[in-house]
Amino acid sequence: MVRRFYDLPSLTGLEVFEAVARHGSLKLATSELNVTSAAISRQIKALEAQFGVPLFIRTGRGVRLTPAGTELYASVAAGFSRIADVSREIKRGDRSRNVTIATTDTTATMWLVPRMPEFWQRHPKIMINHQLAENSRHFRPEEVELRIRHGMGGWINDVTEPLFDDWLYPVCSPAFARRHAGATTADLPDLPLLDIDWVAPDWVTWEQALLQGGVSARSFEARRLGKFSLAMQAAAADQGVAIGWHRMITPMLERGELVRLTDLIFRAPGVYYLTWNRGHGLSPAAELLRGWIHEQAEAERSRPPPVEASGV
């Protein structure tokens, strides 16, 4: 018998291991792989027996990796990601004309997509695919070349290039502003507020915004909406006051659909970045998109900043 060239454990077992490690949950892995929990457990036990060490620690909320499991997951995930890249390249036939970019729904609908016609005029043969999700866990990293994200940077597995910063302030419809002319930051808790039921860890709520304005220890009620764009539409429809992110809502301000209310303004706790996986080279299409995004970011930075309150 000819000995197998690669001394590898079961590929099925590695697939199961990767899914459980990525989700941190046997239940979610069973749903993704469409197998029973018993089958998942058998594969994991067989791998642990082959390696002679435990790969997971069971917790009340799921599972977490042991040091050995963490080391194995880094290699398996990188290998599967590269195989997926090559598979897509073979299927597409021409990697130079296709690129997938991931963003939040807000960044895509209110900043990126409205600018895309200019890119298509320059590069009509490039196909741009968009992945939208508010939480990074909902992305499939192996399918994404570029990503626009907001945060403090420091993503160790990614190359990061800063794009622009942002400011936050209360916004409402012109009619609402006229009815509440002279309102101050201290008056905001008494007004109908629109908040966003967000999942991103850096999202700013009304509680945090009021603290920025020196308003604390006051109860208030806020209507909660599921998306930033929905909150902006509700504010434009005269339903209350929302927290606007300046870079995202500038077109609505310019069209007169929204106006600022009070002098409260503060910088967003982070920066927008363009990122990609450090271990993956960018395709020709991705390089073209990367350069164009930086052009748009430079134009964004050249816009005059909003008038800031003293001390900001």
Tab-separated table of C-alpha atoms in Angstrom:
chain	number	residue	atom	x	y	z
A	1	MET	CA	0.000	0.000	0.000
A	2	VAL	CA	1.282	3.464	-0.893
A	3	ARG	CA	1.527	5.738	2.123
A	4	ARG	CA	-0.534	8.936	1.958
A	5	PHE	CA	1.719	11.871	1.093
A	6	TYR	CA	0.174	14.274	3.615
A	7	ASP	CA	-0.097	13.031	7.188
A	8	LEU	CA	-3.427	14.737	7.799
A	9	PRO	CA	-6.370	13.920	10.036
A	10	SER	CA	-9.801	13.401	8.520
A	11	LEU	CA	-10.762	16.356	6.293
A	12	THR	CA	-14.370	15.914	7.397
A	13	GLY	CA	-13.211	16.181	10.989
A	14	LEU	CA	-11.249	19.351	10.171
A	15	GLU	CA	-14.308	20.850	8.470
A	16	VAL	CA	-16.400	20.134	11.564
A	17	PHE	CA	-13.670	21.470	13.867
A	18	GLU	CA	-13.383	24.725	11.861
A	19	ALA	CA	-17.131	25.351	11.938
A	20	VAL	CA	-17.406	24.717	15.697
A	21	ALA	CA	-14.367	26.910	16.411
A	22	ARG	CA	-15.603	29.741	14.191
A	23	HIS	CA	-19.058	29.793	15.763
A	24	GLY	CA	-17.977	28.898	19.286
A	25	SER	CA	-21.089	26.738	19.309
A	26	LEU	CA	-21.902	23.133	18.438
A	27	LYS	CA	-25.521	24.111	17.751
A	28	LEU	CA	-24.618	26.718	15.144
A	29	ALA	CA	-22.118	24.341	13.540
A	30	THR	CA	-24.790	21.641	13.196
A	31	SER	CA	-27.070	24.160	11.495
A	32	GLU	CA	-24.365	25.287	9.064
A	33	LEU	CA	-23.183	21.766	8.180
A	34	ASN	CA	-26.693	20.239	8.258
A	35	VAL	CA	-25.666	17.304	10.449
A	36	THR	CA	-26.720	16.082	13.880
A	37	SER	CA	-25.093	17.186	17.110
A	38	ALA	CA	-24.087	13.566	17.709
A	39	ALA	CA	-22.184	13.526	14.412
A	40	ILE	CA	-20.431	16.770	15.367
A	41	SER	CA	-19.427	15.349	18.750
A	42	ARG	CA	-18.088	12.131	17.176
A	43	GLN	CA	-15.876	14.037	14.754
A	44	ILE	CA	-14.486	16.288	17.499
A	45	LYS	CA	-13.803	13.309	19.804
A	46	ALA	CA	-12.031	11.485	16.977
A	47	LEU	CA	-9.802	14.492	16.300
A	48	GLU	CA	-8.989	14.914	19.988
A	49	ALA	CA	-8.148	11.215	20.217
A	50	GLN	CA	-5.851	11.467	17.202
A	51	PHE	CA	-4.028	14.519	18.561
A	52	GLY	CA	-4.019	13.225	22.116
A	53	VAL	CA	-5.102	16.583	23.565
A	54	PRO	CA	-8.450	18.350	24.042
A	55	LEU	CA	-9.278	20.964	21.417
A	56	PHE	CA	-12.305	22.567	23.114
A	57	ILE	CA	-13.431	23.439	26.603
A	58	ARG	CA	-17.177	23.160	27.076
A	59	THR	CA	-18.766	26.193	28.753
A	60	GLY	CA	-22.291	27.131	29.724
A	61	ARG	CA	-22.623	29.287	26.606
A	62	GLY	CA	-20.923	26.999	24.110
A	63	VAL	CA	-17.304	26.008	23.614
A	64	ARG	CA	-13.965	27.790	23.569
A	65	LEU	CA	-10.654	26.681	22.146
A	66	THR	CA	-7.807	25.259	24.185
A	67	PRO	CA	-4.266	26.478	23.337
A	68	ALA	CA	-3.842	23.459	21.057
A	69	GLY	CA	-7.222	24.137	19.466
A	70	THR	CA	-6.322	27.786	18.894
A	71	GLU	CA	-3.117	26.791	17.113
A	72	LEU	CA	-4.935	24.257	14.951
A	73	TYR	CA	-7.759	26.662	14.104
A	74	ALA	CA	-5.348	29.344	12.862
A	75	SER	CA	-3.875	26.914	10.335
A	76	VAL	CA	-7.124	25.252	9.317
A	77	ALA	CA	-8.998	28.527	8.835
A	78	ALA	CA	-6.154	30.011	6.783
A	79	GLY	CA	-5.942	26.881	4.639
A	80	PHE	CA	-9.689	26.668	4.029
A	81	SER	CA	-9.775	30.386	3.221
A	82	ARG	CA	-7.038	30.012	0.621
A	83	ILE	CA	-8.723	26.963	-0.933
A	84	ALA	CA	-11.968	28.952	-1.137
A	85	ASP	CA	-10.097	31.830	-2.823
A	86	VAL	CA	-8.619	29.533	-5.458
A	87	SER	CA	-11.968	27.784	-6.010
A	88	ARG	CA	-13.702	31.086	-6.674
A	89	GLU	CA	-10.914	32.193	-8.994
A	90	ILE	CA	-11.259	28.999	-11.020
A	91	LYS	CA	-15.052	29.350	-11.191
A	92	ARG	CA	-14.894	33.020	-12.167
A	93	GLY	CA	-12.161	32.434	-14.693
A	94	ASP	CA	-10.919	36.038	-14.531
A	95	ARG	CA	-10.041	37.286	-11.056
A	96	SER	CA	-8.896	40.611	-12.477
A	97	ARG	CA	-12.521	41.668	-13.072
A	98	ASN	CA	-14.225	40.693	-9.801
A	99	VAL	CA	-13.946	42.014	-6.257
A	100	THR	CA	-16.065	41.642	-3.110
A	101	ILE	CA	-16.172	44.410	-0.511
A	102	ALA	CA	-17.782	44.169	2.918
A	103	THR	CA	-19.333	47.108	4.766
A	104	THR	CA	-22.099	47.809	7.191
A	105	ASP	CA	-25.496	48.526	5.684
A	106	THR	CA	-25.123	52.169	6.755
A	107	THR	CA	-21.751	52.710	5.089
A	108	ALA	CA	-22.903	50.988	1.907
A	109	THR	CA	-26.268	52.676	1.459
A	110	MET	CA	-25.354	56.154	2.705
A	111	TRP	CA	-21.723	56.579	1.613
A	112	LEU	CA	-20.302	53.961	-0.754
A	113	VAL	CA	-23.103	52.983	-3.144
A	114	PRO	CA	-24.194	56.570	-3.990
A	115	ARG	CA	-20.623	57.178	-5.215
A	116	MET	CA	-20.292	53.944	-7.208
A	117	PRO	CA	-21.564	55.288	-10.581
A	118	GLU	CA	-18.330	57.273	-10.892
A	119	PHE	CA	-16.297	54.069	-10.425
A	120	TRP	CA	-18.383	52.192	-12.992
A	121	GLN	CA	-17.897	54.978	-15.531
A	122	ARG	CA	-14.139	54.521	-15.185
A	123	HIS	CA	-14.136	50.740	-14.965
A	124	PRO	CA	-17.280	49.418	-16.682
A	125	LYS	CA	-15.980	45.835	-16.849
A	126	ILE	CA	-15.252	45.470	-13.123
A	127	MET	CA	-17.853	43.521	-11.161
A	128	ILE	CA	-18.301	44.717	-7.543
A	129	ASN	CA	-20.005	42.362	-5.101
A	130	HIS	CA	-21.213	43.758	-1.766
A	131	GLN	CA	-21.512	41.933	1.539
A	132	LEU	CA	-23.550	43.815	4.123
A	133	ALA	CA	-23.640	43.156	7.865
A	134	GLU	CA	-23.489	45.254	11.001
A	135	ASN	CA	-21.401	42.772	12.957
A	136	SER	CA	-18.108	41.274	11.753
A	137	ARG	CA	-19.280	37.799	12.808
A	138	HIS	CA	-21.813	37.921	9.998
A	139	PHE	CA	-19.162	38.333	7.311
A	140	ARG	CA	-17.596	35.403	5.488
A	141	PRO	CA	-13.953	36.559	5.478
A	142	GLU	CA	-12.932	34.025	2.850
A	143	GLU	CA	-15.310	35.701	0.381
A	144	VAL	CA	-14.179	39.279	1.038
A	145	GLU	CA	-11.136	41.055	-0.386
A	146	LEU	CA	-11.716	44.583	0.929
A	147	ARG	CA	-13.648	45.910	3.874
A	148	ILE	CA	-14.641	49.371	5.072
A	149	ARG	CA	-14.983	49.346	8.841
A	150	HIS	CA	-15.201	51.809	11.689
A	151	GLY	CA	-13.217	51.438	14.889
A	152	MET	CA	-9.955	52.092	16.668
A	153	GLY	CA	-7.783	50.021	14.320
A	154	GLY	CA	-5.382	47.394	15.627
A	155	TRP	CA	-6.876	44.400	13.795
A	156	ILE	CA	-3.804	42.189	13.941
A	157	ASN	CA	-4.664	39.994	10.944
A	158	ASP	CA	-5.501	42.916	8.646
A	159	VAL	CA	-3.699	45.619	6.717
A	160	THR	CA	-5.404	48.871	7.756
A	161	GLU	CA	-5.480	52.169	5.883
A	162	PRO	CA	-7.316	55.123	7.490
A	163	LEU	CA	-9.976	56.859	5.398
A	164	PHE	CA	-11.607	59.622	7.480
A	165	ASP	CA	-12.987	60.473	10.903
A	166	ASP	CA	-16.519	61.604	11.760
A	167	TRP	CA	-18.655	63.820	14.005
A	168	LEU	CA	-21.978	63.122	15.698
A	169	TYR	CA	-24.812	65.553	16.484
A	170	PRO	CA	-28.616	65.607	16.937
A	171	VAL	CA	-30.685	66.003	13.773
A	172	CYS	CA	-34.379	66.401	13.010
A	173	SER	CA	-36.716	67.688	10.312
A	174	PRO	CA	-36.859	71.443	9.578
A	175	ALA	CA	-40.460	71.529	10.838
A	176	PHE	CA	-39.471	69.855	14.114
A	177	ALA	CA	-36.617	72.355	14.539
A	178	ARG	CA	-38.993	75.274	14.030
A	179	ARG	CA	-41.384	73.920	16.656
A	180	HIS	CA	-38.512	73.525	19.119
A	181	ALA	CA	-36.548	76.643	18.262
A	182	GLY	CA	-34.175	77.569	21.064
A	183	ALA	CA	-33.925	74.007	22.416
A	184	THR	CA	-30.652	73.282	24.210
A	185	THR	CA	-28.751	70.092	24.900
A	186	ALA	CA	-30.321	69.989	28.368
A	187	ASP	CA	-33.777	69.923	26.732
A	188	LEU	CA	-33.074	66.832	24.618
A	189	PRO	CA	-34.258	64.221	27.192
A	190	ASP	CA	-37.702	65.869	27.127
A	191	LEU	CA	-38.027	65.562	23.336
A	192	PRO	CA	-39.057	62.467	21.339
A	193	LEU	CA	-35.750	60.699	20.725
A	194	LEU	CA	-34.966	58.123	18.050
A	195	ASP	CA	-32.357	55.519	19.011
A	196	ILE	CA	-30.875	52.618	17.063
A	197	ASP	CA	-31.015	49.034	18.275
A	198	TRP	CA	-27.436	48.405	17.146
A	199	VAL	CA	-25.099	45.421	17.359
A	200	ALA	CA	-21.731	47.029	16.649
A	201	PRO	CA	-19.695	47.579	19.833
A	202	ASP	CA	-18.736	51.144	18.890
A	203	TRP	CA	-22.274	52.352	18.222
A	204	VAL	CA	-23.181	55.535	20.107
A	205	THR	CA	-26.543	55.604	21.901
A	206	TRP	CA	-28.487	58.578	23.227
A	207	GLU	CA	-27.274	57.817	26.742
A	208	GLN	CA	-23.668	58.220	25.605
A	209	ALA	CA	-24.475	61.281	23.490
A	210	LEU	CA	-26.175	63.049	26.393
A	211	LEU	CA	-23.186	62.323	28.615
A	212	GLN	CA	-21.005	63.990	25.955
A	213	GLY	CA	-23.243	67.032	26.320
A	214	GLY	CA	-22.962	67.059	30.109
A	215	VAL	CA	-26.488	65.750	30.642
A	216	SER	CA	-26.513	62.826	33.065
A	217	ALA	CA	-28.684	61.166	35.698
A	218	ARG	CA	-31.885	61.991	33.797
A	219	SER	CA	-34.409	59.480	32.604
A	220	PHE	CA	-35.651	59.672	29.033
A	221	GLU	CA	-37.611	57.588	26.585
A	222	ALA	CA	-36.448	56.760	23.099
A	223	ARG	CA	-38.128	54.992	20.233
A	224	ARG	CA	-35.816	52.248	18.992
A	225	LEU	CA	-35.282	51.488	15.316
A	226	GLY	CA	-33.348	48.670	13.698
A	227	LYS	CA	-31.162	50.609	11.253
A	228	PHE	CA	-29.373	53.934	11.082
A	229	SER	CA	-30.898	54.744	7.687
A	230	LEU	CA	-34.368	54.051	9.093
A	231	ALA	CA	-33.714	56.391	12.026
A	232	MET	CA	-32.645	59.138	9.611
A	233	GLN	CA	-35.794	58.651	7.552
A	234	ALA	CA	-37.901	58.782	10.709
A	235	ALA	CA	-36.194	62.011	11.773
A	236	ALA	CA	-36.740	63.510	8.297
A	237	ALA	CA	-40.396	62.479	8.575
A	238	ASP	CA	-40.811	64.692	11.651
A	239	GLN	CA	-40.937	61.818	14.152
A	240	GLY	CA	-38.235	63.013	16.554
A	241	VAL	CA	-34.521	63.652	17.075
A	242	ALA	CA	-31.829	61.169	16.025
A	243	ILE	CA	-28.047	61.078	16.358
A	244	GLY	CA	-26.576	61.815	12.956
A	245	TRP	CA	-23.155	60.695	11.748
A	246	HIS	CA	-21.939	63.666	9.720
A	247	ARG	CA	-20.170	61.798	6.902
A	248	MET	CA	-23.210	59.627	6.295
A	249	ILE	CA	-25.947	62.277	6.338
A	250	THR	CA	-24.290	65.224	4.545
A	251	PRO	CA	-26.446	64.685	1.405
A	252	MET	CA	-29.632	64.770	3.518
A	253	LEU	CA	-28.456	67.995	5.146
A	254	GLU	CA	-27.643	69.528	1.766
A	255	ARG	CA	-31.092	68.604	0.424
A	256	GLY	CA	-32.728	70.178	3.472
A	257	GLU	CA	-34.298	66.916	4.651
A	258	LEU	CA	-32.487	67.121	8.000
A	259	VAL	CA	-31.155	69.976	10.114
A	260	ARG	CA	-29.075	70.045	13.270
A	261	LEU	CA	-30.750	70.693	16.602
A	262	THR	CA	-28.877	72.245	19.584
A	263	ASP	CA	-25.137	72.912	19.658
A	264	LEU	CA	-24.232	69.383	20.822
A	265	ILE	CA	-21.492	67.883	18.647
A	266	PHE	CA	-18.653	65.489	19.384
A	267	ARG	CA	-16.185	63.326	17.511
A	268	ALA	CA	-17.027	59.717	16.797
A	269	PRO	CA	-15.044	57.245	18.924
A	270	GLY	CA	-13.077	55.823	16.034
A	271	VAL	CA	-12.058	56.196	12.399
A	272	TYR	CA	-13.210	54.647	9.137
A	273	TYR	CA	-10.612	52.259	7.710
A	274	LEU	CA	-10.104	50.295	4.531
A	275	THR	CA	-8.779	46.845	5.488
A	276	TRP	CA	-7.905	43.487	3.969
A	277	ASN	CA	-6.438	40.235	5.186
A	278	ARG	CA	-2.681	40.490	5.694
A	279	GLY	CA	-2.097	37.047	4.226
A	280	HIS	CA	-3.991	37.624	0.989
A	281	GLY	CA	-2.727	39.633	-1.954
A	282	LEU	CA	-5.241	41.948	-3.617
A	283	SER	CA	-6.534	41.105	-7.066
A	284	PRO	CA	-6.187	43.668	-9.887
A	285	ALA	CA	-9.870	44.562	-9.460
A	286	ALA	CA	-9.421	45.052	-5.732
A	287	GLU	CA	-6.405	47.301	-6.317
A	288	LEU	CA	-8.486	49.477	-8.643
A	289	LEU	CA	-11.299	49.680	-6.084
A	290	ARG	CA	-8.845	50.393	-3.283
A	291	GLY	CA	-7.343	53.342	-5.178
A	292	TRP	CA	-10.768	54.740	-6.029
A	293	ILE	CA	-11.974	54.487	-2.408
A	294	HIS	CA	-8.936	56.468	-1.273
A	295	GLU	CA	-9.768	59.150	-3.841
A	296	GLN	CA	-13.289	59.365	-2.426
A	297	ALA	CA	-11.908	59.463	1.112
A	298	GLU	CA	-9.565	62.314	0.206
A	299	ALA	CA	-12.501	64.260	-1.220
A	300	GLU	CA	-14.455	63.505	1.958
A	301	ARG	CA	-11.614	64.792	4.145
A	302	SER	CA	-11.429	67.999	2.086
A	303	ARG	CA	-15.017	68.910	2.990
A	304	PRO	CA	-15.208	71.635	5.653
A	305	PRO	CA	-15.913	70.074	9.049
A	306	PRO	CA	-19.161	70.880	10.837
A	307	VAL	CA	-19.049	73.821	13.204
A	308	GLU	CA	-18.037	72.336	16.537
A	309	ALA	CA	-19.122	73.335	19.978
A	310	SER	CA	-16.459	74.897	22.152
A	311	GLY	CA	-14.071	72.428	23.721
A	312	VAL	CA	-14.627	69.689	21.090
